[in-house]
Rosetta silent file (secondary structure, phi, psi, omega in degrees, C-alpha in Angstrom):
SEQUENCE: MIADAIRTCVLSREEAPRDGLIRLVLGPDNAVHPDVRAKAPGRGAWIGVSRAEFEAGHAKGRLRGGLARAFKTGDFTLPDDLGDRIEEQLRRQALDRLGLEAKAGHVVTGSDRIGDNARAGRLHLLLHAADAGVDGARKLAQAWRVGRDAEGSDLKGLALPVDRTILSMALGRENVVHIGLIDARAAARVSQALDRWLRFIGPERATLPCETGSQGASTLTGDARGPAGTNEGF
SCORE:     score description
SCORE:     0.000 S_00000001
   1 L     0.000  137.561 -178.350  124.515   81.595  107.856 S_00000001
   2 L   -80.439  117.834 -169.453  125.760   78.074  108.532 S_00000001
   3 L   -66.254  -32.672 -173.172  123.734   75.803  106.244 S_00000001
   4 L  -101.860    9.686  177.591  123.959   72.609  108.304 S_00000001
   5 L   -67.696  130.915 -177.567  123.410   74.102  111.796 S_00000001
   6 E  -104.005  135.479  176.178  120.521   72.276  113.487 S_00000001
   7 E  -131.164  163.736 -178.788  118.056   73.971  115.819 S_00000001
   8 E  -111.111  129.531  176.518  114.920   72.839  117.666 S_00000001
   9 E   -67.698  130.566 -176.680  111.539   74.502  117.194 S_00000001
  10 L   -71.704  -16.106  179.338  110.276   75.682  120.589 S_00000001
  11 L   -97.151  -51.512 -177.435  106.687   74.716  119.665 S_00000001
  12 L   -84.441  -21.133 -175.293  106.919   71.437  117.750 S_00000001
  13 L    66.723   14.853  177.159  110.190   70.327  119.423 S_00000001
  14 L   -89.062  145.197  178.733  111.287   69.062  116.001 S_00000001
  15 E   -92.419  145.722  179.280  114.853   69.583  114.828 S_00000001
  16 E  -160.556  158.104  173.303  115.654   71.155  111.451 S_00000001
  17 E   -58.072  137.366 -173.904  118.432   73.118  109.725 S_00000001
  18 H   -67.817  -19.353  175.562  118.203   76.666  110.974 S_00000001
  19 H   -56.978  -28.867 -177.398  118.138   78.015  107.405 S_00000001
  20 H   -98.223   -0.686 -179.758  114.534   76.831  107.244 S_00000001
  21 L  -102.913  173.402 -179.897  113.483   78.070  110.690 S_00000001
  22 E  -117.886  128.275 -178.097  112.574   81.522  112.004 S_00000001
  23 E   -91.450  136.593  169.220  114.535   83.107  114.826 S_00000001
  24 E  -112.306  144.194 -175.830  112.933   85.053  117.645 S_00000001
  25 E  -128.695  144.043  175.092  115.139   87.191  119.842 S_00000001
  26 E   -90.125  112.329 -175.102  114.783   88.599  123.339 S_00000001
  27 L   -82.906  171.734  179.125  115.580   92.278  123.029 S_00000001
  28 L   -64.431  -15.902  176.937  117.033   94.669  125.591 S_00000001
  29 L   -87.306    7.365 -178.422  113.474   95.916  126.213 S_00000001
  30 L    64.979   20.242  175.318  112.558   92.411  127.480 S_00000001
  31 E  -107.782  153.588  177.933  110.188   92.006  124.529 S_00000001
  32 E   -89.056  131.073 -178.577  110.273   89.213  121.947 S_00000001
  33 E  -127.326  146.841  172.695  111.060   90.353  118.407 S_00000001
  34 E   -73.009  143.789  178.485  111.241   88.499  115.069 S_00000001
  35 L  -140.178   69.759 -171.442  114.731   88.184  113.602 S_00000001
  36 L   -67.629  -20.083  177.057  114.190   86.347  110.331 S_00000001
  37 L   -87.655   -5.673  177.762  117.692   87.203  109.079 S_00000001
  38 L    54.029   46.415 -179.068  119.156   85.728  112.294 S_00000001
  39 L  -122.666  -12.159 -175.581  121.581   88.584  112.754 S_00000001
  40 L   -73.053  145.510  176.094  120.305   90.448  115.824 S_00000001
  41 L   -72.572  165.622  178.622  122.256   90.198  119.086 S_00000001
  42 L   108.413  168.118 -179.293  120.699   88.633  122.139 S_00000001
  43 L   -71.412  133.560 -175.365  119.441   85.249  123.194 S_00000001
  44 E  -115.023  162.312  173.603  117.475   83.550  120.424 S_00000001
  45 E  -140.020  161.364 -171.930  114.795   80.882  119.979 S_00000001
  46 E  -127.790  142.012  174.394  113.586   79.136  116.835 S_00000001
  47 E  -128.253  148.361 -179.810  110.200   78.258  115.350 S_00000001
  48 L  -139.608   37.202 -177.052  109.392   76.070  112.359 S_00000001
  49 L  -117.958  168.623  176.616  105.596   76.002  112.291 S_00000001
  50 L   -73.669  167.795  179.319  102.883   77.660  110.235 S_00000001
  51 H   -63.213  -38.526  179.386  101.237   80.859  111.379 S_00000001
  52 H   -60.441  -42.988  178.028   98.071   78.973  112.364 S_00000001
  53 H   -68.502  -37.217  177.917  100.117   76.681  114.605 S_00000001
  54 H   -62.095  -47.424 -178.312  102.073   79.650  115.942 S_00000001
  55 H   -66.535  -36.902  177.269   98.913   81.544  116.876 S_00000001
  56 H   -64.336  -43.046  177.752   97.396   78.443  118.492 S_00000001
  57 H   -64.254  -36.513  177.252  100.543   77.947  120.557 S_00000001
  58 H   -63.098  -48.791 -176.540  100.486   81.631  121.503 S_00000001
  59 H   -65.040  -33.983 -176.375   96.846   81.471  122.634 S_00000001
  60 H   -90.453   -1.796  177.814   97.332   78.300  124.686 S_00000001
  61 L    87.201   -3.447 -178.834  100.500   79.494  126.420 S_00000001
  62 H   -70.088  -31.766  178.177  102.749   76.873  124.831 S_00000001
  63 H   -65.068  -45.416  178.784  104.706   79.532  122.973 S_00000001
  64 H   -60.422  -42.282  179.994  105.490   81.396  126.187 S_00000001
  65 H   -63.714  -42.677  179.756  106.579   78.166  127.856 S_00000001
  66 H   -66.118  -39.559  179.008  108.853   77.212  124.949 S_00000001
  67 H   -69.425  -36.528  178.540  110.399   80.662  124.819 S_00000001
  68 H   -61.352  -38.227  177.469  110.945   80.701  128.574 S_00000001
  69 H   -67.411  -42.745 -178.304  112.967   77.496  128.249 S_00000001
  70 H   -68.926  -40.825 -178.131  114.981   78.876  125.337 S_00000001
  71 H   -83.814  -12.550 -178.249  115.591   82.279  126.931 S_00000001
  72 L    61.428   32.611  175.644  116.116   80.750  130.387 S_00000001
  73 L  -164.024  148.724  174.230  113.784   83.344  131.854 S_00000001
  74 L  -103.378    5.916 -177.139  110.070   84.019  131.995 S_00000001
  75 L   -90.310   77.182  177.482  110.597   87.741  132.383 S_00000001
  76 L  -152.970  160.906  177.775  109.671   88.945  128.903 S_00000001
  77 E  -101.674  133.167  179.808  106.811   90.548  126.989 S_00000001
  78 L  -110.935  101.221 -175.169  105.142   88.591  124.195 S_00000001
  79 L   -61.782  143.018  179.056  103.492   91.080  121.786 S_00000001
  80 L   -66.666  -27.209 -177.335  100.007   90.243  120.546 S_00000001
  81 L   -96.747   20.267 -176.292  100.999   91.222  116.987 S_00000001
  82 H   -60.015  -39.115  178.113  104.121   89.039  116.884 S_00000001
  83 H   -60.436  -42.630  177.153  102.636   86.835  114.145 S_00000001
  84 H   -60.951  -41.739 -176.657  101.966   89.898  111.970 S_00000001
  85 H   -70.310  -37.013  175.634  105.510   91.125  112.495 S_00000001
  86 H   -62.857  -48.136 -178.472  107.036   87.749  111.622 S_00000001
  87 H   -60.333  -41.936 -179.142  104.969   87.544  108.449 S_00000001
  88 H   -66.102  -39.437  177.956  105.900   91.071  107.399 S_00000001
  89 H   -65.480  -40.759  178.640  109.617   90.414  107.933 S_00000001
  90 H   -64.443  -41.913  178.108  109.431   87.191  105.898 S_00000001
  91 H   -61.947  -46.630 -178.713  107.554   88.993  103.134 S_00000001
  92 H   -64.480  -40.350  179.823  110.053   91.840  103.111 S_00000001
  93 H   -62.757  -42.445 -179.620  113.027   89.476  103.059 S_00000001
  94 H   -64.785  -44.554 -179.608  111.632   87.575  100.074 S_00000001
  95 H   -69.381  -37.028  175.988  110.871   90.745   98.115 S_00000001
  96 H   -62.722  -39.873  178.887  114.232   92.268   99.026 S_00000001
  97 H   -62.167  -43.046  176.970  115.957   89.125   97.759 S_00000001
  98 H   -60.513  -41.690  179.191  114.109   89.430   94.442 S_00000001
  99 H   -63.537  -40.261  178.720  115.173   93.062   94.218 S_00000001
 100 H   -65.079  -42.107  179.651  118.821   92.207   94.872 S_00000001
 101 H   -67.808  -32.871  176.675  118.824   89.482   92.240 S_00000001
 102 H   -65.488  -43.321  178.627  117.231   91.878   89.754 S_00000001
 103 H   -63.676  -30.441 -179.298  119.986   94.437   90.389 S_00000001
 104 L   -81.712   -2.733  178.255  122.583   91.696   89.871 S_00000001
 105 L    85.203   17.855 -176.866  121.146   90.894   86.442 S_00000001
 106 L   -96.795    1.837 -174.512  119.728   87.496   87.408 S_00000001
 107 E  -121.227  138.089  169.965  116.078   88.384   86.715 S_00000001
 108 E  -121.011  146.195  177.876  114.150   88.817   83.481 S_00000001
 109 E  -129.294  166.021 -176.936  110.623   90.207   83.233 S_00000001
 110 L    90.271  132.393 -174.951  108.106   90.449   80.442 S_00000001
 111 H   -57.852  -41.607 -176.949  106.475   87.477   78.778 S_00000001
 112 H   -65.068  -47.990 -178.587  108.570   87.622   75.613 S_00000001
 113 H   -66.294  -41.577  178.650  111.948   87.751   77.363 S_00000001
 114 H   -64.258  -44.130  179.864  110.988   85.073   79.883 S_00000001
 115 H   -60.756  -42.237  179.058  109.611   82.857   77.115 S_00000001
 116 H   -61.908  -45.661  179.506  112.789   83.203   75.047 S_00000001
 117 H   -67.314  -35.727  179.411  114.989   82.305   78.011 S_00000001
 118 H   -64.579  -48.534 -178.519  112.684   79.450   78.987 S_00000001
 119 H   -67.272  -24.151  178.601  112.745   77.845   75.547 S_00000001
 120 L   -85.313    0.074  178.307  116.548   78.268   75.436 S_00000001
 121 L    80.191   16.229 -177.642  116.909   76.297   78.668 S_00000001
 122 L   -98.066   -1.072 -176.050  118.170   79.285   80.669 S_00000001
 123 L   -90.368  131.300 -179.304  115.228   79.569   83.079 S_00000001
 124 L  -115.041  -17.019  179.115  115.687   78.236   86.634 S_00000001
 125 E  -157.994  135.572 -177.790  112.654   79.670   88.438 S_00000001
 126 E  -123.516  124.061 -177.634  109.348   81.078   87.217 S_00000001
 127 E  -125.771  151.580  179.418  107.191   83.367   89.378 S_00000001
 128 E  -133.280  149.386  170.647  103.882   85.144   88.792 S_00000001
 129 L   -68.861  156.792 -179.575  101.995   87.978   90.457 S_00000001
 130 L   -61.361  -28.902 -178.606   98.786   87.000   92.211 S_00000001
 131 L   -99.887   20.242  175.464   96.793   88.858   89.555 S_00000001
 132 L   -68.679  148.003  177.307   98.597   87.293   86.587 S_00000001
 133 L   -73.098  143.488 -177.975   96.388   85.844   83.896 S_00000001
 134 H   -62.803  -43.124 -177.159   96.051   82.072   83.830 S_00000001
 135 H   -63.042  -45.643 -179.956   96.670   81.792   80.081 S_00000001
 136 H   -63.186  -41.808  178.692   99.879   83.818   80.153 S_00000001
 137 H   -65.216  -39.356 -179.653  101.236   81.902   83.123 S_00000001
 138 H   -64.924  -40.592 -179.697  100.359   78.590   81.486 S_00000001
 139 H   -64.892  -39.199  179.169  102.167   79.508   78.255 S_00000001
 140 H   -68.717  -38.578  176.988  105.334   80.446   80.127 S_00000001
 141 H   -63.228  -38.500  177.516  105.240   77.223   82.112 S_00000001
 142 H   -65.021  -41.396  177.744  104.904   75.298   78.844 S_00000001
 143 H   -62.476  -36.582  177.874  107.893   77.176   77.383 S_00000001
 144 H   -63.071  -44.793  179.432  109.880   76.244   80.494 S_00000001
 145 H   -64.601  -37.917  177.443  109.073   72.576   80.066 S_00000001
 146 H   -62.577  -45.504 -179.180  110.062   72.746   76.393 S_00000001
 147 H   -65.577  -27.842  178.561  113.394   74.326   77.267 S_00000001
 148 L   -95.095    4.807 -176.759  114.086   71.673   79.864 S_00000001
 149 L    52.640   47.111 -173.396  112.960   68.857   77.572 S_00000001
 150 L  -126.402   39.536  177.549  110.447   68.026   80.304 S_00000001
 151 L   -57.078  135.161  179.180  107.169   67.663   78.437 S_00000001
 152 L    85.663   -3.474  179.000  104.548   66.013   80.607 S_00000001
 153 L   -83.616  176.380  178.129  106.358   66.892   83.833 S_00000001
 154 L   -99.336   23.105  177.060  104.909   68.928   86.683 S_00000001
 155 L   -63.665  117.815 -173.485  107.464   71.708   86.189 S_00000001
 156 L  -136.001  171.987  169.495  105.445   74.828   86.946 S_00000001
 157 L   -90.686  176.256 -178.893  105.660   78.438   87.952 S_00000001
 158 E  -125.595  123.362  175.823  104.768   79.767   91.369 S_00000001
 159 E   -85.008  127.532 -178.171  102.107   82.408   91.991 S_00000001
 160 L   -91.437  152.978 -178.888  103.108   84.744   94.813 S_00000001
 161 L   -82.819   39.998  173.324  100.649   86.208   97.358 S_00000001
 162 L  -140.856  151.639 -177.207  101.316   89.761   96.143 S_00000001
 163 L   -89.219 -178.643 -174.748  100.037   91.576   93.078 S_00000001
 164 H   -64.613  -28.731  178.610  101.910   93.184   90.193 S_00000001
 165 H   -63.691  -44.772  179.717  102.068   96.566   91.936 S_00000001
 166 H   -66.620  -43.217  179.089  104.040   95.122   94.848 S_00000001
 167 H   -64.795  -37.400  178.911  106.349   93.117   92.568 S_00000001
 168 H   -63.437  -40.770  178.331  106.988   96.192   90.411 S_00000001
 169 H   -66.496  -40.418 -177.757  108.006   98.172   93.493 S_00000001
 170 H   -64.638  -37.582 -176.631  110.250   95.348   94.736 S_00000001
 171 H   -94.149   -9.792 -177.704  112.118   95.100   91.420 S_00000001
 172 L    67.784   32.558  179.503  112.075   98.804   90.582 S_00000001
 173 L  -130.638  167.049 -178.144  110.459   98.082   87.232 S_00000001
 174 L   -93.564  139.881  171.759  107.099   98.812   85.639 S_00000001
 175 L    50.353   57.368  178.200  104.208   96.351   85.378 S_00000001
 176 L   -84.117  106.894  179.940  105.989   93.219   86.669 S_00000001
 177 L  -105.251  -40.305  179.445  103.517   90.360   86.169 S_00000001
 178 E  -124.671  147.461  179.942  105.914   87.459   85.548 S_00000001
 179 E  -132.332  133.307  175.246  109.477   86.954   86.810 S_00000001
 180 E  -120.033  132.251  173.907  112.123   84.573   85.506 S_00000001
 181 E   -98.017  124.480 -174.805  115.362   83.718   87.326 S_00000001
 182 L  -110.971   15.497  175.817  118.130   82.873   84.845 S_00000001
 183 L  -129.828  128.572 -173.266  120.867   82.029   87.339 S_00000001
 184 H   -63.772  -43.295 -179.329  120.712   78.759   89.293 S_00000001
 185 H   -68.468  -37.870  175.897  122.251   80.074   92.505 S_00000001
 186 H   -63.042  -42.097  177.937  120.058   83.157   92.441 S_00000001
 187 H   -61.252  -37.742  178.434  117.014   80.922   91.951 S_00000001
 188 H   -66.113  -41.582  179.847  118.083   78.864   94.980 S_00000001
 189 H   -65.502  -43.323  178.524  118.431   81.953   97.141 S_00000001
 190 H   -65.039  -42.811 -179.630  115.031   83.274   96.084 S_00000001
 191 H   -59.464  -40.661  179.706  113.448   79.851   96.549 S_00000001
 192 H   -63.217  -45.873 -179.704  114.755   79.621  100.114 S_00000001
 193 H   -65.027  -41.313  178.505  113.338   83.034  101.063 S_00000001
 194 H   -66.219  -38.517 -176.961  109.995   82.255   99.432 S_00000001
 195 H   -60.457  -46.691 -179.248  109.811   78.839  101.055 S_00000001
 196 H   -64.378  -41.252  179.438  110.044   80.217  104.603 S_00000001
 197 H   -63.165  -51.393 -175.052  107.462   82.922  103.857 S_00000001
 198 H   -69.789  -34.803  176.993  104.923   80.632  102.200 S_00000001
 199 H   -67.269  -33.390  179.610  105.302   77.851  104.755 S_00000001
 200 H   -72.120  -44.259 -176.893  104.634   80.323  107.568 S_00000001
 201 H   -73.819  -18.909  173.988  101.526   81.898  106.052 S_00000001
 202 L    94.634  155.216 -175.098  100.140   78.431  105.249 S_00000001
 203 H   -63.714  -29.508 -178.382   98.828   76.673  102.139 S_00000001
 204 H   -64.242  -40.079 -178.955   95.393   78.309  102.283 S_00000001
 205 H   -86.139  -23.086 -179.616   96.854   81.773  101.794 S_00000001
 206 H   -83.054  -19.245 -179.691   99.685   80.660   99.511 S_00000001
 207 L   -84.142  125.452 -171.778   97.318   78.910   97.085 S_00000001
 208 L  -127.578  165.778 -176.609   96.134   81.347   94.445 S_00000001
 209 L   -59.457  -27.552 -178.443   93.885   81.322   91.349 S_00000001
 210 L   -64.229  107.262 -168.220   96.837   81.114   88.940 S_00000001
 211 L   -69.545  -16.134  179.315   96.689   77.388   88.230 S_00000001
 212 L   -88.708    5.104 -174.872  100.312   77.083   87.165 S_00000001
 213 L  -151.082   57.405 -179.427  101.626   78.297   90.481 S_00000001
 214 L  -119.701   13.862 -169.869   99.851   77.113   93.620 S_00000001
 215 L   -91.137  -16.603 -178.354  102.236   74.470   94.865 S_00000001
 216 L    92.981  149.238 -172.091  104.529   76.433   97.176 S_00000001
 217 H   -65.076  -28.152 -174.892  108.245   77.093   96.881 S_00000001
 218 H   -70.665  -11.110 -179.566  109.327   73.880   98.586 S_00000001
 219 H  -110.907   16.400  176.591  108.024   71.793   95.682 S_00000001
 220 L   -58.781  137.891 -173.726  109.708   73.634   92.828 S_00000001
 221 L  -107.971    7.820  172.156  110.942   71.043   90.360 S_00000001
 222 L   -79.520 -156.083  178.282  113.676   72.982   88.596 S_00000001
 223 L  -104.183   32.429 -179.651  117.214   73.074   89.961 S_00000001
 224 L   -74.909  -14.012  179.611  116.477   75.941   92.332 S_00000001
 225 L  -124.376  154.398 -179.486  117.109   73.682   95.322 S_00000001
 226 L   -77.945 -175.745 -178.555  119.977   71.394   96.179 S_00000001
 227 H   -59.581  141.379  174.278  119.840   67.609   96.644 S_00000001
 228 H    55.777   34.220  176.253  117.188   66.219   98.972 S_00000001
 229 H    76.102   12.325  178.132  115.669   69.667   99.558 S_00000001
 230 L   -80.417  176.024  178.097  118.866   71.182  100.922 S_00000001
 231 L  -113.161   53.777 -174.866  120.114   74.657  100.068 S_00000001
 232 L   -61.780  135.486  175.676  123.447   73.531   98.717 S_00000001
 233 L    95.356    0.862 -179.874  125.733   76.253   97.460 S_00000001
 234 L   -75.790    0.000    0.000  124.404   79.148   99.561 S_00000001
C-alpha cells in the first residue's frame, strides 16, 4: 500500500492518507462490500468516519449519494449489515496482524517475560485483554516507563475490546492476557491496524475498565508510530 496516497472520505469529504481510511468496493454482484485490505478489484470508495457517523449517513441517504458519486453509478445494493461487516473485517485484520507478528517472533506474552523486556527497554507496544486485571496491567505499564526512563509520563498500555480467549486464539497460545511487541516496526504495523479498528467502533466501545489502556491506538506514546502520526517505515 502506498503510504502517502491521499483519498477523500465519501461522507465527511475530508482528505486523508488512504492507509488510515477504509475502502468499500462495488462488486460484480452490484453490491457494496468492505475491502479493508484495499486489494479487491473493482471501483472503490473510501470512508474515514466512526461507525456511528457511518450508520447515520447510511440512514439519511448521504452514504448512498457519496458512493454513487464515487462509483459513477447509482445502480448498486447497499446491504443493511454493511457496518457489521466492516467492523468484523477490521477486527479480523487487527487480530491477524497480531498473529503474524507472533509467528515472526516479535511478540512476548506472560507478565514475567513482558516485564523483563519492558524494564530492559525492549518493549515498543503493550496490549491487554479486555478482562485483564487492573493491577497487573498497571504494573506492566510502570515497568515500561522504567525501561524507557519515562517516569511520570503518560506511556500506557492499550486494552483491546476482546477478551483473553479471543487473543489466545489469535496468537495460537494459551491464556493470553497481556501482549508485548518487542520490535519497533512490528509495533507500528499492529498500531496501524488497531487504530483503524478502534476509530471505527468509536471511543465508547473502545474504552474499557482496564485503566492503563483506554486511550486508543492513535495516542500510543511509544515509538510505534512515525513522526507526526504517520506510519513511516511500513
